[in-house]
């Protein structure tokens, strides 16, 4: 790897995506890289030559620590989808010109499926056109749906937030119900994969029964069966709390959220914006049972709550950023750093670099064997997998009573 | 104070209401009280003689510490409104019979306005009928709307959660907006008083500009002025985040949430259940501007997030519980323990016991002088008042990656 490097962040931010930037920076400095640039708002900003110099912000080890404790995209994110190279050569040439202008030899991109597609297309273009720059993907997604890697940085912290908040909401719901049960429906992110919703099961322990049911996008949603389930639960329990994925859909293919006044907004990657299925289901329950119901959505809180991030996740996010630079330094390109688990208990995990072509645009669903037979629960297979990912805490630096962040 | 004592929890729980129970318990044991009973689901359960013995759960100092770190009502809460004594003497006599049966000489009730009304009516009945039992109110409400007391235990922790989450959401929202601004509307609890919504302003600091506007129930809401404000903000900023109270209402008296499909549910105290004004306003903004908007509701998360409770609040909640027992031991009755501030910086606060008649059923609004002239902001007067209340943290006891709670 010659010259300087650049790092960018793309897609929905996470609680630990900045820890990956910290890892890129620290590794680069260890390897003697002169300048570490940051893309302002990912490839979208890069195309307009909007860069910053990370050296301006990370002057001390304390700054690096603060960056690791800062949620969301420090550099700014984007949802820009790079067009196919064929017919769009000018866009690609522009990217390489900007890299040459700043003597950038290594390009590191933190993101999920769509961002890995960017790495694939840029590295393919470089290979096809004799460019020497190196492109490495740094995995990041709360959705945990990248293939090959055991899990994705960002997931553990979102899961820890979900498990913690779910437990606190169950406690809150249990406060009432002396005479009549109260029902709370909690909506969790996850367009096609139930990874985040499954994390609600991590709230279960000696002091908490966990959610009473978990509805995942992997299982076809049956409204009548759902209402029967709630009625049966309410007949014996004073507190009913149910986790639902935003992406649950009916047998006819419609999303449950479409049963209400869902928005038709479609984002830049063509994904339909979902929200509101908890509100719809809470309404259906109230109608069918007359019970007091409440709908709660974790919304973007679940991806930005660095104040309760998982230390394992922060460290692994740092590691994949770090090892991306090490991989490029060894001449690798067109690869993503993967997390490779070596054991659950005690948990051990290493990294390697894997061909981006096997990763980009492939979505990994939650394994069916972790879903209980009745389709509305999660079994111990998942718990064994996910528990290590939420372990440990990194106390925020509190200033004036709120966590302090590093900002540009 | 003779004999045993009983403590109950009522109304919406908070992150620190259990710390008050811990305070009651510790003070009682220090003063040699034999048995400390807990009401299961407040006065509603007490009327059915549903009691537990706190000694069964608080055998060690570690148990007491764990109770302080447990959200929501450990004993169970209720929304039962005690009827007026006149014509309902049987209900009152039943309460005193149950107290006599268990040799209970002191009755401690943690709650807000409605719960203080219970203390008032019971102590009035005792005085009018020559009963010797003592009744002391322990203030608790995230709404912070009890009069006389400088602030209410529960408020500081809710405010710390709101400030922290608001800051993380602002960070998340700032991640995007490279081309077009994104708008997030955050809905915060507060039926009639803007105390909780004002706490959004505590997110502001060197590293955060805070919410761009704060809409309080104390100020009449004007939809056109609101949309103009958002348009003006979006014309110059790439990220717009606005805090709104669930209780904002129009000049004609309708709640903003009634502009949509709000529920008509009315709780046992006759309060209309509110929710959904953020969703309605986000829809109006999307309609008027075409900008990407998001609605987020903190819902019950804001009152149950003990994992980020304020240490000041936990300690003060403990103190008012403790001092309620001390007051009863001095023969006081028909009083509530108040928090009396002696200084902002450094913050100092003591307690005293105050006549319940001046407190029950009185709601304290957010002082008008803390609202900015344009009606959609909060000034430094509030910050000086509220900042000390969110200071300090008490690290949860994490077990398997999630906070551990004490349960019955």
PDB file of C-alpha atoms in Angstrom, chain B residues 169-325:
ATOM      1  CA  UNK B 169     -30.576  10.896  18.203  1.00  0.00           C
ATOM      2  CA  UNK B 170     -29.192  14.273  17.133  1.00  0.00           C
ATOM      3  CA  UNK B 171     -25.885  12.544  16.382  1.00  0.00           C
ATOM      4  CA  UNK B 172     -27.754   9.918  14.357  1.00  0.00           C
ATOM      5  CA  UNK B 173     -29.743  12.525  12.464  1.00  0.00           C
ATOM      6  CA  UNK B 174     -26.577  14.514  11.702  1.00  0.00           C
ATOM      7  CA  UNK B 175     -25.064  11.448  10.037  1.00  0.00           C
ATOM      8  CA  UNK B 176     -27.164  12.132   6.982  1.00  0.00           C
ATOM      9  CA  UNK B 177     -28.307  15.304   5.313  1.00  0.00           C
ATOM     10  CA  UNK B 178     -25.467  15.644   2.777  1.00  0.00           C
ATOM     11  CA  UNK B 179     -27.910  16.740   0.075  1.00  0.00           C
ATOM     12  CA  UNK B 180     -31.263  17.255   1.761  1.00  0.00           C
ATOM     13  CA  UNK B 181     -31.891  17.877   5.446  1.00  0.00           C
ATOM     14  CA  UNK B 182     -33.535  15.172   7.496  1.00  0.00           C
ATOM     15  CA  UNK B 183     -36.075  16.044  10.169  1.00  0.00           C
ATOM     16  CA  UNK B 184     -36.729  14.097  13.355  1.00  0.00           C
ATOM     17  CA  UNK B 185     -39.583  14.861  15.744  1.00  0.00           C
ATOM     18  CA  UNK B 186     -39.154  13.421  19.231  1.00  0.00           C
ATOM     19  CA  UNK B 187     -42.208  13.090  21.444  1.00  0.00           C
ATOM     20  CA  UNK B 188     -41.701  13.320  25.185  1.00  0.00           C
ATOM     21  CA  UNK B 189     -44.114  12.617  28.064  1.00  0.00           C
ATOM     22  CA  UNK B 190     -45.891  15.391  29.946  1.00  0.00           C
ATOM     23  CA  UNK B 191     -49.637  15.713  29.896  1.00  0.00           C
ATOM     24  CA  UNK B 192     -49.971  19.274  31.165  1.00  0.00           C
ATOM     25  CA  UNK B 193     -46.473  20.350  32.204  1.00  0.00           C
ATOM     26  CA  UNK B 194     -43.406  20.641  29.997  1.00  0.00           C
ATOM     27  CA  UNK B 195     -40.864  19.542  32.610  1.00  0.00           C
ATOM     28  CA  UNK B 196     -39.811  16.376  30.778  1.00  0.00           C
ATOM     29  CA  UNK B 197     -39.812  17.957  27.330  1.00  0.00           C
ATOM     30  CA  UNK B 198     -37.668  20.819  28.631  1.00  0.00           C
ATOM     31  CA  UNK B 199     -35.030  18.235  29.586  1.00  0.00           C
ATOM     32  CA  UNK B 200     -34.269  17.832  25.870  1.00  0.00           C
ATOM     33  CA  UNK B 201     -32.402  21.147  26.250  1.00  0.00           C
ATOM     34  CA  UNK B 202     -29.894  19.449  28.576  1.00  0.00           C
ATOM     35  CA  UNK B 203     -28.438  17.662  25.531  1.00  0.00           C
ATOM     36  CA  UNK B 204     -26.880  20.963  24.467  1.00  0.00           C
ATOM     37  CA  UNK B 205     -23.185  21.412  25.155  1.00  0.00           C
ATOM     38  CA  UNK B 206     -19.813  22.055  23.536  1.00  0.00           C
ATOM     39  CA  UNK B 207     -20.284  18.949  21.395  1.00  0.00           C
ATOM     40  CA  UNK B 208     -24.010  19.247  20.640  1.00  0.00           C
ATOM     41  CA  UNK B 209     -26.271  22.066  19.494  1.00  0.00           C
ATOM     42  CA  UNK B 210     -29.270  20.491  21.223  1.00  0.00           C
ATOM     43  CA  UNK B 211     -32.742  20.282  19.717  1.00  0.00           C
ATOM     44  CA  UNK B 212     -33.584  23.024  17.224  1.00  0.00           C
ATOM     45  CA  UNK B 213     -36.898  23.782  18.898  1.00  0.00           C
ATOM     46  CA  UNK B 214     -38.845  22.609  21.940  1.00  0.00           C
ATOM     47  CA  UNK B 215     -42.642  22.693  21.996  1.00  0.00           C
ATOM     48  CA  UNK B 216     -44.228  22.668  25.437  1.00  0.00           C
ATOM     49  CA  UNK B 217     -47.810  22.222  26.641  1.00  0.00           C
ATOM     50  CA  UNK B 218     -47.516  25.579  28.428  1.00  0.00           C
ATOM     51  CA  UNK B 219     -47.511  27.357  25.045  1.00  0.00           C
ATOM     52  CA  UNK B 220     -50.431  27.216  22.595  1.00  0.00           C
ATOM     53  CA  UNK B 221     -49.367  25.270  19.530  1.00  0.00           C
ATOM     54  CA  UNK B 222     -49.732  26.917  16.134  1.00  0.00           C
ATOM     55  CA  UNK B 223     -49.351  24.408  13.300  1.00  0.00           C
ATOM     56  CA  UNK B 224     -48.604  26.991  10.608  1.00  0.00           C
ATOM     57  CA  UNK B 225     -45.950  28.705  12.711  1.00  0.00           C
ATOM     58  CA  UNK B 226     -44.473  25.266  13.452  1.00  0.00           C
ATOM     59  CA  UNK B 227     -44.273  24.351   9.763  1.00  0.00           C
ATOM     60  CA  UNK B 228     -42.696  27.738   8.979  1.00  0.00           C
ATOM     61  CA  UNK B 229     -40.146  27.169  11.723  1.00  0.00           C
ATOM     62  CA  UNK B 230     -39.233  23.748  10.310  1.00  0.00           C
ATOM     63  CA  UNK B 231     -38.955  25.155   6.772  1.00  0.00           C
ATOM     64  CA  UNK B 232     -36.670  27.941   7.979  1.00  0.00           C
ATOM     65  CA  UNK B 233     -34.491  25.517   9.913  1.00  0.00           C
ATOM     66  CA  UNK B 234     -34.307  23.125   6.958  1.00  0.00           C
ATOM     67  CA  UNK B 235     -33.241  25.982   4.693  1.00  0.00           C
ATOM     68  CA  UNK B 236     -30.003  26.463   6.611  1.00  0.00           C
ATOM     69  CA  UNK B 237     -29.353  23.211   8.495  1.00  0.00           C
ATOM     70  CA  UNK B 238     -28.713  19.686   7.241  1.00  0.00           C
ATOM     71  CA  UNK B 239     -30.141  18.157  10.407  1.00  0.00           C
ATOM     72  CA  UNK B 240     -33.299  19.312  12.164  1.00  0.00           C
ATOM     73  CA  UNK B 241     -34.356  17.699  15.446  1.00  0.00           C
ATOM     74  CA  UNK B 242     -37.365  18.970  17.363  1.00  0.00           C
ATOM     75  CA  UNK B 243     -38.702  17.987  20.777  1.00  0.00           C
ATOM     76  CA  UNK B 244     -42.448  18.062  21.358  1.00  0.00           C
ATOM     77  CA  UNK B 245     -44.498  17.321  24.425  1.00  0.00           C
ATOM     78  CA  UNK B 246     -47.279  14.744  24.088  1.00  0.00           C
ATOM     79  CA  UNK B 247     -49.538  17.370  25.635  1.00  0.00           C
ATOM     80  CA  UNK B 248     -49.191  20.235  23.137  1.00  0.00           C
ATOM     81  CA  UNK B 249     -52.569  21.649  22.168  1.00  0.00           C
ATOM     82  CA  UNK B 250     -54.099  24.069  19.694  1.00  0.00           C
ATOM     83  CA  UNK B 251     -55.800  27.402  20.379  1.00  0.00           C
ATOM     84  CA  UNK B 252     -59.189  25.665  20.163  1.00  0.00           C
ATOM     85  CA  UNK B 253     -58.189  23.350  23.004  1.00  0.00           C
ATOM     86  CA  UNK B 254     -57.727  20.171  20.999  1.00  0.00           C
ATOM     87  CA  UNK B 255     -54.555  18.189  21.619  1.00  0.00           C
ATOM     88  CA  UNK B 256     -52.321  17.943  18.543  1.00  0.00           C
ATOM     89  CA  UNK B 257     -52.489  14.156  18.873  1.00  0.00           C
ATOM     90  CA  UNK B 258     -56.237  14.408  18.341  1.00  0.00           C
ATOM     91  CA  UNK B 259     -55.586  15.576  14.780  1.00  0.00           C
ATOM     92  CA  UNK B 260     -54.817  11.943  13.989  1.00  0.00           C
ATOM     93  CA  UNK B 261     -56.317   8.647  14.998  1.00  0.00           C
ATOM     94  CA  UNK B 262     -55.626   9.040  18.712  1.00  0.00           C
ATOM     95  CA  UNK B 263     -57.143   6.589  21.103  1.00  0.00           C
ATOM     96  CA  UNK B 264     -60.043   7.653  23.299  1.00  0.00           C
ATOM     97  CA  UNK B 265     -58.787   5.618  26.203  1.00  0.00           C
ATOM     98  CA  UNK B 266     -59.199   7.348  29.568  1.00  0.00           C
ATOM     99  CA  UNK B 267     -57.322   6.005  32.574  1.00  0.00           C
ATOM    100  CA  UNK B 268     -58.695   5.355  36.068  1.00  0.00           C
ATOM    101  CA  UNK B 269     -57.881   8.896  37.180  1.00  0.00           C
ATOM    102  CA  UNK B 270     -59.833  10.307  34.234  1.00  0.00           C
ATOM    103  CA  UNK B 271     -56.739  11.342  32.293  1.00  0.00           C
ATOM    104  CA  UNK B 272     -56.938  11.006  28.538  1.00  0.00           C
ATOM    105  CA  UNK B 273     -54.183   8.731  27.188  1.00  0.00           C
ATOM    106  CA  UNK B 274     -52.075  10.729  24.785  1.00  0.00           C
ATOM    107  CA  UNK B 275     -49.622   9.638  22.174  1.00  0.00           C
ATOM    108  CA  UNK B 276     -48.863  10.099  18.587  1.00  0.00           C
ATOM    109  CA  UNK B 277     -48.416  13.848  18.082  1.00  0.00           C
ATOM    110  CA  UNK B 278     -44.886  13.309  16.743  1.00  0.00           C
ATOM    111  CA  UNK B 279     -46.218  10.936  14.075  1.00  0.00           C
ATOM    112  CA  UNK B 280     -48.872  13.477  13.110  1.00  0.00           C
ATOM    113  CA  UNK B 281     -46.397  16.368  12.953  1.00  0.00           C
ATOM    114  CA  UNK B 282     -43.838  14.324  10.997  1.00  0.00           C
ATOM    115  CA  UNK B 283     -46.589  13.557   8.477  1.00  0.00           C
ATOM    116  CA  UNK B 284     -47.488  17.252   8.210  1.00  0.00           C
ATOM    117  CA  UNK B 285     -43.835  18.176   7.629  1.00  0.00           C
ATOM    118  CA  UNK B 286     -43.367  15.490   4.971  1.00  0.00           C
ATOM    119  CA  UNK B 287     -46.521  16.749   3.268  1.00  0.00           C
ATOM    120  CA  UNK B 288     -45.463  20.393   3.408  1.00  0.00           C
ATOM    121  CA  UNK B 289     -41.774  20.007   2.545  1.00  0.00           C
ATOM    122  CA  UNK B 290     -41.180  16.599   0.965  1.00  0.00           C
ATOM    123  CA  UNK B 291     -38.288  16.131   3.376  1.00  0.00           C
ATOM    124  CA  UNK B 292     -37.465  12.813   4.944  1.00  0.00           C
ATOM    125  CA  UNK B 293     -38.956  12.883   8.427  1.00  0.00           C
ATOM    126  CA  UNK B 294     -38.972  10.492  11.335  1.00  0.00           C
ATOM    127  CA  UNK B 295     -41.117  10.401  14.475  1.00  0.00           C
ATOM    128  CA  UNK B 296     -39.698   8.958  17.675  1.00  0.00           C
ATOM    129  CA  UNK B 297     -41.511   8.484  20.983  1.00  0.00           C
ATOM    130  CA  UNK B 298     -39.566   7.888  24.186  1.00  0.00           C
ATOM    131  CA  UNK B 299     -42.734   6.365  25.651  1.00  0.00           C
ATOM    132  CA  UNK B 300     -42.183   4.401  28.856  1.00  0.00           C
ATOM    133  CA  UNK B 301     -38.462   4.050  28.111  1.00  0.00           C
ATOM    134  CA  UNK B 302     -37.999   7.495  29.666  1.00  0.00           C
ATOM    135  CA  UNK B 303     -39.380   6.440  33.019  1.00  0.00           C
ATOM    136  CA  UNK B 304     -37.842   2.973  33.246  1.00  0.00           C
ATOM    137  CA  UNK B 305     -34.235   3.460  32.068  1.00  0.00           C
ATOM    138  CA  UNK B 306     -32.517   2.828  35.387  1.00  0.00           C
ATOM    139  CA  UNK B 307     -29.411   1.775  33.473  1.00  0.00           C
ATOM    140  CA  UNK B 308     -28.742   5.485  32.915  1.00  0.00           C
ATOM    141  CA  UNK B 309     -30.305   6.846  36.115  1.00  0.00           C
ATOM    142  CA  UNK B 310     -28.926   9.959  37.781  1.00  0.00           C
ATOM    143  CA  UNK B 311     -26.944   9.216  40.930  1.00  0.00           C
ATOM    144  CA  UNK B 312     -28.239  12.458  42.447  1.00  0.00           C
ATOM    145  CA  UNK B 313     -31.762  11.248  41.779  1.00  0.00           C
ATOM    146  CA  UNK B 314     -31.163   7.752  43.161  1.00  0.00           C
ATOM    147  CA  UNK B 315     -29.713   9.243  46.333  1.00  0.00           C
ATOM    148  CA  UNK B 316     -32.498  11.785  46.742  1.00  0.00           C
ATOM    149  CA  UNK B 317     -35.172   9.143  46.130  1.00  0.00           C
ATOM    150  CA  UNK B 318     -33.530   7.096  48.885  1.00  0.00           C
ATOM    151  CA  UNK B 319     -33.364  10.179  51.124  1.00  0.00           C
ATOM    152  CA  UNK B 320     -37.060  11.105  50.863  1.00  0.00           C
ATOM    153  CA  UNK B 321     -38.028   7.506  51.651  1.00  0.00           C
ATOM    154  CA  UNK B 322     -35.635   7.486  54.577  1.00  0.00           C
ATOM    155  CA  UNK B 323     -36.781  10.848  55.911  1.00  0.00           C
ATOM    156  CA  UNK B 324     -40.457   9.917  55.605  1.00  0.00           C
ATOM    157  CA  UNK B 325     -39.837   7.234  58.224  1.00  0.00           C
TER     158      UNK B 325
END
